[in-house]
Amino acid sequence: MCRHCIQPPCKLSIEMTVKDAVIQDEATGAVVYNDKTKKVSFADVLCPYNIPRQNPKTKVLAKCTMCFDRITNGMIPACVKSCPTGAMVFGDRKEILDMAKKRVDDLKKTYPKAMAINPDDVRVIFIVTDDPKKYWKSAAGG
């Protein structure tokens, strides 16, 4: 799942070769790729979380779009709507950061290593109870 970085390295690296291939919505921060990404060499895409993938047939880069079409129409992202455990939330960044801090503080009572991973750098915040690399080698960036 794309972390939708505040300053996305993927956007910066892609736009060194192809202008306007990545759009970052000012209101939501959603980082969205378009068909122009097929002109980009996949090897040149910088992502500390190793998220984007390239369609082998079309060569277009793909990743989570933060359901940009849904949120611009007043709906929440599909993953949040369908999450069976309620573990995913979507909303105002400040409120989400406050929720994450409270959740981490509560988790630390049982799991001393609990943390929010890179909350100041991304819009999709993961909360873990152990070393982030135990979840995914690039969970905390690389």
PDB file of N, CA and C in Angstrom, residues 32 112 115 119:
ATOM      1  N   VAL A  32      -0.855  10.230  -7.448  1.00  0.00           N
ATOM      2  CA  VAL A  32      -1.499   9.409  -8.473  1.00  0.00           C
ATOM      3  C   VAL A  32      -0.651   9.377  -9.734  1.00  0.00           C
ATOM      4  N   PRO A 112       6.067  -2.664  24.323  1.00  0.00           N
ATOM      5  CA  PRO A 112       6.954  -1.510  24.498  1.00  0.00           C
ATOM      6  C   PRO A 112       7.583  -0.983  23.210  1.00  0.00           C
ATOM      7  N   MET A 115       5.017   1.541  17.720  1.00  0.00           N
ATOM      8  CA  MET A 115       5.321   2.848  17.131  1.00  0.00           C
ATOM      9  C   MET A 115       4.462   3.096  15.904  1.00  0.00           C
ATOM     10  N   PRO A 119       5.308   8.896  10.749  1.00  0.00           N
ATOM     11  CA  PRO A 119       4.074   9.681  10.642  1.00  0.00           C
ATOM     12  C   PRO A 119       4.260  11.102  10.108  1.00  0.00           C
TER      13      PRO A 119
END
